[in-house]
Tab-separated table of C-alpha atoms (C1' of nucleotides) and ligand atoms in Angstrom:
chain	number	residue	atom	x	y	z
A	155	MET	CA	119.919	-50.576	61.448
A	156	SER	CA	116.320	-49.850	60.572
A	157	ILE	CA	115.257	-47.081	58.284
A	158	ILE	CA	112.058	-45.790	56.861
A	159	PHE	CA	113.142	-43.585	53.873
A	160	SER	CA	116.262	-43.786	51.816
A	161	ARG	CA	118.989	-41.165	52.333
A	162	GLN	CA	118.067	-39.780	48.952
A	163	CYS	CA	114.540	-39.257	50.156
A	164	GLU	CA	115.668	-37.627	53.371
A	165	TYR	CA	117.944	-35.199	51.435
A	166	ALA	CA	115.061	-34.496	48.956
A	167	ILE	CA	112.741	-33.470	51.760
A	168	GLN	CA	115.344	-31.417	53.554
A	169	ALA	CA	116.167	-29.662	50.311
A	170	VAL	CA	112.624	-28.909	49.216
A	171	LEU	CA	111.986	-27.584	52.690
A	172	TYR	CA	115.004	-25.284	52.534
A	173	LEU	CA	113.728	-23.900	49.255
A	174	ALA	CA	110.337	-23.315	50.758
A	175	LEU	CA	111.947	-21.409	53.627
A	176	LYS	CA	113.396	-18.842	51.241
A	177	PRO	CA	110.555	-17.523	49.182
A	178	ASP	CA	112.222	-14.142	48.887
A	179	LYS	CA	115.176	-15.003	46.744
A	180	ASN	CA	114.322	-16.188	43.255
A	181	MET	CA	116.780	-19.154	42.870
A	182	ILE	CA	118.922	-21.041	45.343
A	183	SER	CA	122.148	-22.739	44.233
A	184	ILE	CA	123.124	-26.262	45.084
A	185	ARG	CA	126.244	-24.803	46.668
A	186	GLU	CA	124.359	-22.673	49.135
A	187	LEU	CA	121.759	-25.302	49.917
A	188	THR	CA	124.182	-28.168	50.598
A	189	LYS	CA	126.477	-25.977	52.651
A	190	GLN	CA	123.631	-24.822	54.843
A	191	LEU	CA	122.110	-28.272	55.290
A	192	ASP	CA	125.546	-29.956	55.474
A	193	ILE	CA	124.721	-32.612	52.962
A	194	PRO	CA	126.778	-33.868	49.930
A	195	TYR	CA	126.926	-31.516	47.000
A	196	HIS	CA	127.105	-33.824	43.967
A	197	PHE	CA	124.712	-36.345	45.378
A	198	VAL	CA	122.058	-33.789	46.202
A	199	ALA	CA	122.544	-32.153	42.795
A	200	LYS	CA	121.355	-35.345	41.130
A	201	ILE	CA	118.291	-35.578	43.441
A	202	LEU	CA	117.274	-32.032	42.639
A	203	GLN	CA	117.632	-32.653	38.954
A	204	ASP	CA	115.359	-35.636	39.484
A	205	LEU	CA	112.788	-33.618	41.289
A	206	THR	CA	112.988	-30.991	38.573
A	207	ARG	CA	112.359	-33.534	35.847
A	208	LYS	CA	109.267	-34.659	37.798
A	209	GLY	CA	108.018	-31.106	38.070
A	210	LEU	CA	108.314	-30.559	41.815
A	211	LEU	CA	111.134	-28.062	41.304
A	212	VAL	CA	112.270	-25.614	38.651
A	213	SER	CA	115.878	-24.984	37.735
A	214	HIS	CA	117.767	-22.355	35.893
A	215	LYS	CA	121.319	-22.404	34.663
A	216	GLY	CA	124.049	-19.743	34.706
A	217	PRO	CA	124.883	-16.995	37.182
A	218	ALA	CA	121.984	-16.203	39.500
A	219	GLY	CA	120.544	-19.595	38.464
A	220	GLY	CA	119.705	-22.432	40.785
A	221	PHE	CA	116.559	-24.211	42.021
A	222	GLY	CA	113.134	-23.178	43.218
A	223	LEU	CA	109.810	-24.777	43.977
A	224	GLY	CA	107.947	-25.909	40.877
A	225	MET	CA	104.563	-25.139	42.428
A	226	LYS	CA	103.170	-23.323	45.422
A	227	ALA	CA	104.526	-24.583	48.703
A	228	LYS	CA	101.091	-25.424	49.939
A	229	ASP	CA	100.504	-27.694	46.902
A	230	ILE	CA	103.611	-29.865	47.538
A	231	THR	CA	103.036	-32.619	50.076
A	232	LEU	CA	105.615	-34.872	51.718
A	233	LEU	CA	103.923	-37.745	49.999
A	234	GLN	CA	104.652	-36.280	46.578
A	235	ILE	CA	108.301	-36.150	47.404
A	236	VAL	CA	108.421	-39.627	48.870
A	237	GLU	CA	106.531	-40.970	45.846
A	238	ALA	CA	108.970	-39.265	43.490
A	239	ILE	CA	112.134	-40.657	45.166
A	240	ASP	CA	111.319	-43.868	47.108
A	241	GLY	CA	107.833	-44.873	45.903
A	242	VAL	CA	105.267	-46.132	48.355
A	243	SER	CA	105.817	-49.846	48.182
A	244	PHE	CA	105.813	-49.952	52.001
A	245	MET	CA	102.069	-49.489	51.735
A	246	ASN	CA	101.575	-52.826	50.017
A	247	ASN	CA	104.356	-55.051	51.444
A	248	CYS	CA	104.614	-56.982	54.708
A	249	VAL	CA	106.626	-55.029	57.321
A	250	PHE	CA	108.588	-58.232	58.031
A	251	GLY	CA	108.978	-59.317	54.397
A	252	PHE	CA	106.553	-62.228	54.471
A	253	PRO	CA	105.742	-63.288	50.944
A	254	ASN	CA	101.982	-62.435	51.206
A	255	CYS	CA	100.465	-59.258	52.469
A	256	THR	CA	96.697	-59.336	51.580
A	257	ASP	CA	93.656	-59.380	53.618
A	258	GLU	CA	93.160	-63.029	52.830
A	259	ASP	CA	96.659	-64.290	53.585
A	260	HIS	CA	98.898	-62.431	55.938
A	261	CYS	CA	101.162	-62.395	59.001
A	262	ALA	CA	100.087	-61.934	62.586
A	263	VAL	CA	100.738	-58.191	62.771
A	264	HIS	CA	99.033	-57.349	59.457
A	265	ASP	CA	96.049	-55.605	60.962
A	266	GLN	CA	98.073	-53.726	63.500
A	267	TRP	CA	100.622	-52.690	60.939
A	268	GLY	CA	97.858	-51.806	58.515
A	269	LYS	CA	96.618	-49.150	60.865
A	270	ILE	CA	100.118	-47.826	61.454
A	271	ARG	CA	100.992	-47.492	57.839
A	272	THR	CA	97.752	-45.789	57.133
A	273	LYS	CA	98.796	-43.206	59.792
A	274	ILE	CA	102.112	-42.813	58.071
A	275	HIS	CA	100.439	-42.291	54.709
A	276	GLU	CA	98.115	-39.708	56.257
A	277	MET	CA	101.074	-37.974	57.864
A	278	LEU	CA	102.737	-37.753	54.438
A	279	ALA	CA	99.628	-36.765	52.502
A	280	ASN	CA	98.325	-34.163	54.874
A	281	LYS	CA	101.562	-32.297	55.487
A	282	ASN	CA	102.381	-29.751	52.841
A	283	ILE	CA	105.652	-27.993	52.470
A	284	LEU	CA	104.192	-24.590	53.499
A	285	GLU	CA	103.066	-25.927	56.893
A	286	MET	CA	106.417	-27.826	57.267
A	287	ALA	CA	108.348	-24.647	56.610
A	288	ALA	CA	106.263	-22.586	58.977
A	289	GLU	CA	106.681	-25.098	61.782
A	290	THR	CA	110.276	-25.994	61.269
A	291	LYS	CA	112.467	-24.204	63.729
A	292	LYS	CA	115.229	-22.351	62.000
A	293	VAL	CA	117.663	-23.692	64.512
A	294	GLN	CA	117.626	-26.933	62.488
A	295	TYR	CA	119.918	-25.233	60.016
A	296	HIS	CA	123.342	-25.018	61.561
A	297	SER	CA	126.236	-23.768	59.466
A	298	GLY	CA	127.944	-26.832	58.046
A	299	LYS	CA	131.264	-27.805	56.609
A	300	GLN	CA	132.221	-28.371	52.906
B	148	MET	CA	112.573	-47.897	48.035
B	149	SER	CA	111.497	-47.521	51.660
B	150	ILE	CA	112.042	-50.145	54.214
B	151	ILE	CA	111.637	-50.558	57.941
B	152	PHE	CA	113.781	-53.486	58.890
B	153	SER	CA	116.854	-54.864	57.249
B	154	ARG	CA	116.609	-58.132	55.281
B	155	GLN	CA	118.664	-59.718	58.050
B	156	CYS	CA	116.043	-58.814	60.513
B	157	GLU	CA	113.230	-60.039	58.335
B	158	TYR	CA	114.933	-63.385	57.930
B	159	ALA	CA	115.552	-63.538	61.660
B	160	ILE	CA	111.866	-63.048	62.496
B	161	GLN	CA	110.717	-65.520	59.832
B	162	ALA	CA	113.225	-68.094	61.119
B	163	VAL	CA	112.368	-67.764	64.759
B	164	LEU	CA	108.693	-68.016	63.902
B	165	TYR	CA	109.317	-71.168	61.886
B	166	LEU	CA	111.140	-72.734	64.891
B	167	ALA	CA	108.223	-71.747	67.161
B	168	LEU	CA	105.805	-73.471	64.734
B	169	LYS	CA	107.546	-76.784	65.343
B	170	PRO	CA	107.661	-77.379	69.037
B	171	ASP	CA	107.422	-81.107	68.449
B	172	LYS	CA	110.805	-81.734	66.844
B	173	ASN	CA	113.762	-81.077	69.025
B	174	MET	CA	116.107	-79.416	66.609
B	175	ILE	CA	115.560	-77.854	63.110
B	176	SER	CA	118.370	-77.794	60.588
B	177	ILE	CA	119.296	-74.719	58.606
B	178	ARG	CA	118.754	-76.805	55.500
B	179	GLU	CA	115.103	-77.546	56.327
B	180	LEU	CA	114.336	-74.056	57.584
B	181	THR	CA	115.798	-72.196	54.554
B	182	LYS	CA	114.264	-74.583	52.095
B	183	GLN	CA	110.786	-74.249	53.591
B	184	LEU	CA	111.004	-70.475	53.921
B	185	ASP	CA	112.813	-70.112	50.651
B	186	ILE	CA	115.521	-67.805	51.999
B	187	PRO	CA	119.273	-67.988	51.447
B	188	TYR	CA	121.048	-70.866	53.358
B	189	HIS	CA	124.474	-69.413	54.178
B	190	PHE	CA	123.197	-65.940	54.922
B	191	VAL	CA	120.526	-67.205	57.287
B	192	ALA	CA	123.021	-69.569	58.956
B	193	LYS	CA	125.066	-66.493	60.152
B	194	ILE	CA	121.904	-64.875	61.489
B	195	LEU	CA	120.947	-67.868	63.468
B	196	GLN	CA	124.401	-68.157	64.844
B	197	ASP	CA	124.133	-64.506	65.895
B	198	LEU	CA	120.799	-65.123	67.616
B	199	THR	CA	122.283	-68.122	69.383
B	200	ARG	CA	125.170	-66.119	70.717
B	201	LYS	CA	122.644	-63.650	72.051
B	202	GLY	CA	120.716	-66.416	73.805
B	203	LEU	CA	117.473	-66.225	71.757
B	204	LEU	CA	118.206	-69.558	70.178
B	205	VAL	CA	120.063	-72.764	71.093
B	206	SER	CA	122.043	-74.876	68.695
B	207	HIS	CA	123.500	-78.308	68.529
B	208	LYS	CA	126.064	-79.747	66.100
B	209	GLY	CA	126.054	-83.110	64.428
B	210	PRO	CA	123.421	-85.380	63.065
B	211	ALA	CA	119.994	-84.631	64.586
B	212	GLY	CA	121.435	-81.265	65.519
B	213	GLY	CA	120.122	-77.844	64.424
B	214	PHE	CA	118.441	-74.891	66.115
B	215	GLY	CA	115.700	-74.382	68.606
B	216	LEU	CA	114.227	-71.617	70.695
B	217	GLY	CA	116.449	-70.507	73.534
B	218	MET	CA	113.490	-69.774	75.795
B	219	LYS	CA	109.758	-70.303	75.821
B	220	ALA	CA	107.966	-68.955	72.705
B	221	LYS	CA	105.811	-66.725	74.828
B	222	ASP	CA	108.940	-65.099	76.336
B	223	ILE	CA	110.418	-64.050	72.988
B	224	THR	CA	108.964	-60.837	71.643
B	225	LEU	CA	109.455	-59.357	68.205
B	226	LEU	CA	111.194	-56.394	69.856
B	227	GLN	CA	113.841	-58.755	71.263
B	228	ILE	CA	114.686	-59.996	67.788
B	229	VAL	CA	114.678	-56.532	66.250
B	230	GLU	CA	117.009	-55.221	69.069
B	231	ALA	CA	119.326	-58.168	68.489
B	232	ILE	CA	119.692	-57.591	64.730
B	233	ASP	CA	118.775	-54.013	63.739
B	234	GLY	CA	118.722	-52.191	67.036
B	235	VAL	CA	116.022	-49.613	67.729
B	236	SER	CA	117.704	-46.328	66.627
B	237	PHE	CA	114.516	-45.512	64.771
B	238	MET	CA	113.056	-44.773	68.122
B	239	ASN	CA	115.488	-41.870	68.696
B	240	ASN	CA	116.121	-40.500	65.184
B	241	CYS	CA	114.146	-38.110	62.963
B	242	VAL	CA	112.108	-40.042	60.404
B	243	PHE	CA	113.446	-37.698	57.769
B	244	GLY	CA	116.998	-37.562	58.962
B	245	PHE	CA	116.959	-34.064	60.378
B	246	PRO	CA	119.940	-33.492	62.586
B	247	ASN	CA	117.935	-32.924	65.849
B	248	CYS	CA	115.131	-35.057	67.158
B	249	THR	CA	114.368	-33.931	70.666
B	250	ASP	CA	111.296	-32.384	72.341
B	251	GLU	CA	113.094	-29.003	72.345
B	252	ASP	CA	114.306	-28.893	68.795
B	253	HIS	CA	112.612	-30.890	66.063
B	254	CYS	CA	111.006	-31.044	62.629
B	255	ALA	CA	107.371	-30.430	61.782
B	256	VAL	CA	106.221	-33.958	61.983
B	257	HIS	CA	108.026	-34.836	65.229
B	258	ASP	CA	104.941	-35.085	67.402
B	259	GLN	CA	102.912	-36.986	64.858
B	260	TRP	CA	105.764	-39.388	64.104
B	261	GLY	CA	106.347	-39.806	67.768
B	262	LYS	CA	102.937	-41.234	68.262
B	263	ILE	CA	103.481	-43.607	65.270
B	264	ARG	CA	106.845	-44.873	66.392
B	265	THR	CA	105.365	-45.490	69.825
B	266	LYS	CA	102.725	-47.593	68.178
B	267	ILE	CA	105.441	-49.530	66.279
B	268	HIS	CA	107.365	-50.100	69.530
B	269	GLU	CA	104.170	-51.348	71.198
B	270	MET	CA	103.500	-53.659	68.322
B	271	LEU	CA	106.969	-55.113	68.609
B	272	ALA	CA	106.972	-55.291	72.372
B	273	ASN	CA	103.526	-56.746	72.837
B	274	LYS	CA	103.751	-59.459	70.273
B	275	ASN	CA	105.384	-62.614	71.393
B	276	ILE	CA	106.442	-65.507	69.198
B	277	LEU	CA	103.786	-67.848	70.580
B	278	GLU	CA	100.966	-65.561	69.578
B	279	MET	CA	102.666	-64.890	66.219
B	280	ALA	CA	102.974	-68.593	65.545
B	281	ALA	CA	99.362	-69.262	66.531
B	282	GLU	CA	98.024	-66.550	64.299
B	283	THR	CA	100.329	-67.108	61.287
B	284	LYS	CA	98.496	-68.964	58.630
B	285	LYS	CA	100.595	-71.976	57.535
B	286	VAL	CA	99.943	-71.131	53.970
B	287	GLN	CA	102.670	-68.564	54.301
B	288	TYR	CA	105.067	-71.378	53.996
B	289	HIS	CA	105.203	-72.549	50.425
B	290	SER	CA	107.693	-75.129	49.271
B	291	GLY	CA	110.676	-73.241	47.956
B	292	LYS	CA	113.730	-73.900	45.808
B	293	GLN	CA	117.329	-74.577	46.797
C	21	DT	C1'	137.372	-95.814	64.994
C	22	DT	C1'	135.524	-94.105	60.923
C	23	DT	C1'	131.976	-91.863	58.586
C	24	DT	C1'	128.340	-88.779	58.108
C	25	DT	C1'	125.788	-84.831	59.458
C	26	DT	C1'	125.355	-80.353	61.098
C	27	DT	C1'	126.834	-75.919	63.229
C	28	DA	C1'	130.964	-72.333	63.606
C	29	DA	C1'	133.852	-69.102	61.674
C	30	DG	C1'	136.231	-66.288	58.481
C	31	DA	C1'	137.408	-64.953	53.844
C	32	DC	C1'	135.546	-63.872	49.753
C	33	DT	C1'	132.090	-62.110	46.067
C	34	DA	C1'	128.083	-59.652	44.397
C	35	DA	C1'	124.672	-56.128	44.417
C	36	DA	C1'	122.697	-51.995	45.924
C	37	DT	C1'	123.266	-47.581	47.685
C	38	DT	C1'	125.729	-43.481	48.467
C	39	DA	C1'	128.946	-40.173	46.862
C	40	DT	C1'	132.384	-37.961	43.660
C	41	DC	C1'	134.432	-36.352	39.251
C	42	DC	C1'	134.482	-34.364	34.735
C	43	DG	C1'	133.057	-32.465	30.453
C	44	DA	C1'	129.221	-30.251	28.246
C	45	DT	C1'	125.677	-26.765	27.998
C	46	DA	C1'	123.131	-22.788	29.110
C	47	DT	C1'	123.056	-18.051	30.565
C	48	DA	C1'	123.889	-13.748	32.855
C	49	DA	C1'	127.155	-10.229	33.385
C	50	DA	C1'	131.501	-7.962	32.309
D	290	DT	C1'	132.317	-11.463	22.609
D	291	DT	C1'	134.365	-13.174	26.387
D	292	DT	C1'	134.209	-14.777	31.025
D	293	DA	C1'	132.295	-16.561	35.118
D	294	DT	C1'	128.622	-19.288	37.173
D	295	DA	C1'	125.317	-22.802	37.389
D	296	DT	C1'	122.818	-26.859	36.048
D	297	DC	C1'	122.968	-31.477	33.227
D	298	DG	C1'	124.492	-36.025	32.119
D	299	DG	C1'	127.294	-39.850	32.192
D	300	DA	C1'	131.096	-42.395	34.218
D	301	DT	C1'	133.371	-43.775	38.198
D	302	DA	C1'	134.612	-44.660	43.098
D	303	DA	C1'	133.562	-45.783	47.807
D	304	DT	C1'	130.677	-47.786	51.218
D	305	DT	C1'	127.264	-50.744	53.041
D	306	DT	C1'	124.468	-54.644	52.782
D	307	DA	C1'	123.456	-59.102	50.984
D	308	DG	C1'	124.920	-63.563	49.844
D	309	DT	C1'	128.494	-67.460	48.941
D	310	DC	C1'	132.314	-70.657	49.714
D	311	DT	C1'	135.534	-73.250	52.118
D	312	DT	C1'	137.551	-75.338	56.077
D	313	DA	C1'	137.224	-76.600	60.858
D	314	DA	C1'	135.027	-78.597	64.819
D	315	DA	C1'	131.575	-81.163	67.212
D	316	DA	C1'	128.730	-85.177	67.779
D	317	DA	C1'	125.776	-88.991	66.644
D	318	DA	C1'	125.627	-93.238	64.209
D	319	DA	C1'	127.633	-96.979	61.655
E	236	LIG	S1	101.494	-59.722	55.894
E	236	LIG	FE1	102.767	-58.822	57.352
E	236	LIG	S2	102.015	-56.753	57.310
E	236	LIG	FE2	100.724	-57.702	55.864
E	237	LIG	S1	112.809	-34.284	64.444
E	237	LIG	FE1	111.775	-35.280	62.830
E	237	LIG	S2	110.816	-36.887	63.941
E	237	LIG	FE2	111.826	-35.922	65.528
DNA sequence: TTTTTTTAAGACTAAATTATCCGATATAAA
DNA sequence: TTTATATCGGATAATTTAGTCTTAAAAAAA
């Protein structure tokens, strides 16, 4: 089992994207969001609270409360979300866990991997949530259980 | 915390590489290998047994026993090791965990990520253990504890 | 044959990650 | 003011991954 981003991070991105896709309504509740995306309610609640503390989202309690984007969709990049949840240690560590990963002392795929991880970083940094939302086909969101 | 390969997979690659770097001696014991690489003895023992069952390594019990490569170093690719331990599901699943990841229905970074994961696959498939060993600077292996 | 060394195998423990539960707090609406 | 609805925060549970321990089996050497 190989993964790139933690499940927390995956949920975070999916959730922020969902919020960006609904600019009309003021606030979206965790209930609606997790039902539509078919992801776990309580777990995602914590993630959204985390993103709120870090300024990426805003929240409001009480009836008609919920979550919304903390800034304009075009000002939120995938990289900001990844940094907030997972961090970007993959940019500095060896892809195979070798103890050193510097230009002086490194494994045999260091240069090749260096180019790839730069591409990944670019992908995250250059993609904002507004673009993501525009390009995401709605069909992604199937009605889920819970 | 983002990762690409499991720790098991990292250890597997490091271990196979260590074996490839010692073509002189016939068999290398888990004791020597884990001491030199500074990785956990019993955990790695299981991984080596796994790789042996899958034919990538050979093993021999008793004094002067240990592990060795199951085929020529130039015939073992990184991809084979990754396939044996982690599998290559990352080649088929969305990098952000969106439920669909096909050319018909996909997220907004699907094409971009597709190119990147192809590069990763190429990196794994084109790199054999002989090359890896030749290019790996010995300084990687510091004397460890245990 | 006995001893020593080393892998094989399975049960067990520990740690990290993922997920749930519950009581408190804020707040809008009745 | 009361009630219903949401987030907030901390504790707890479940699952997965990582790592350890113990006993058996094989094989070389004494
Ligand atoms: S040392 Fe392996 S990627 Fe840098
Ligand atoms: S759907 Fe996201 S990478 Fe394919």
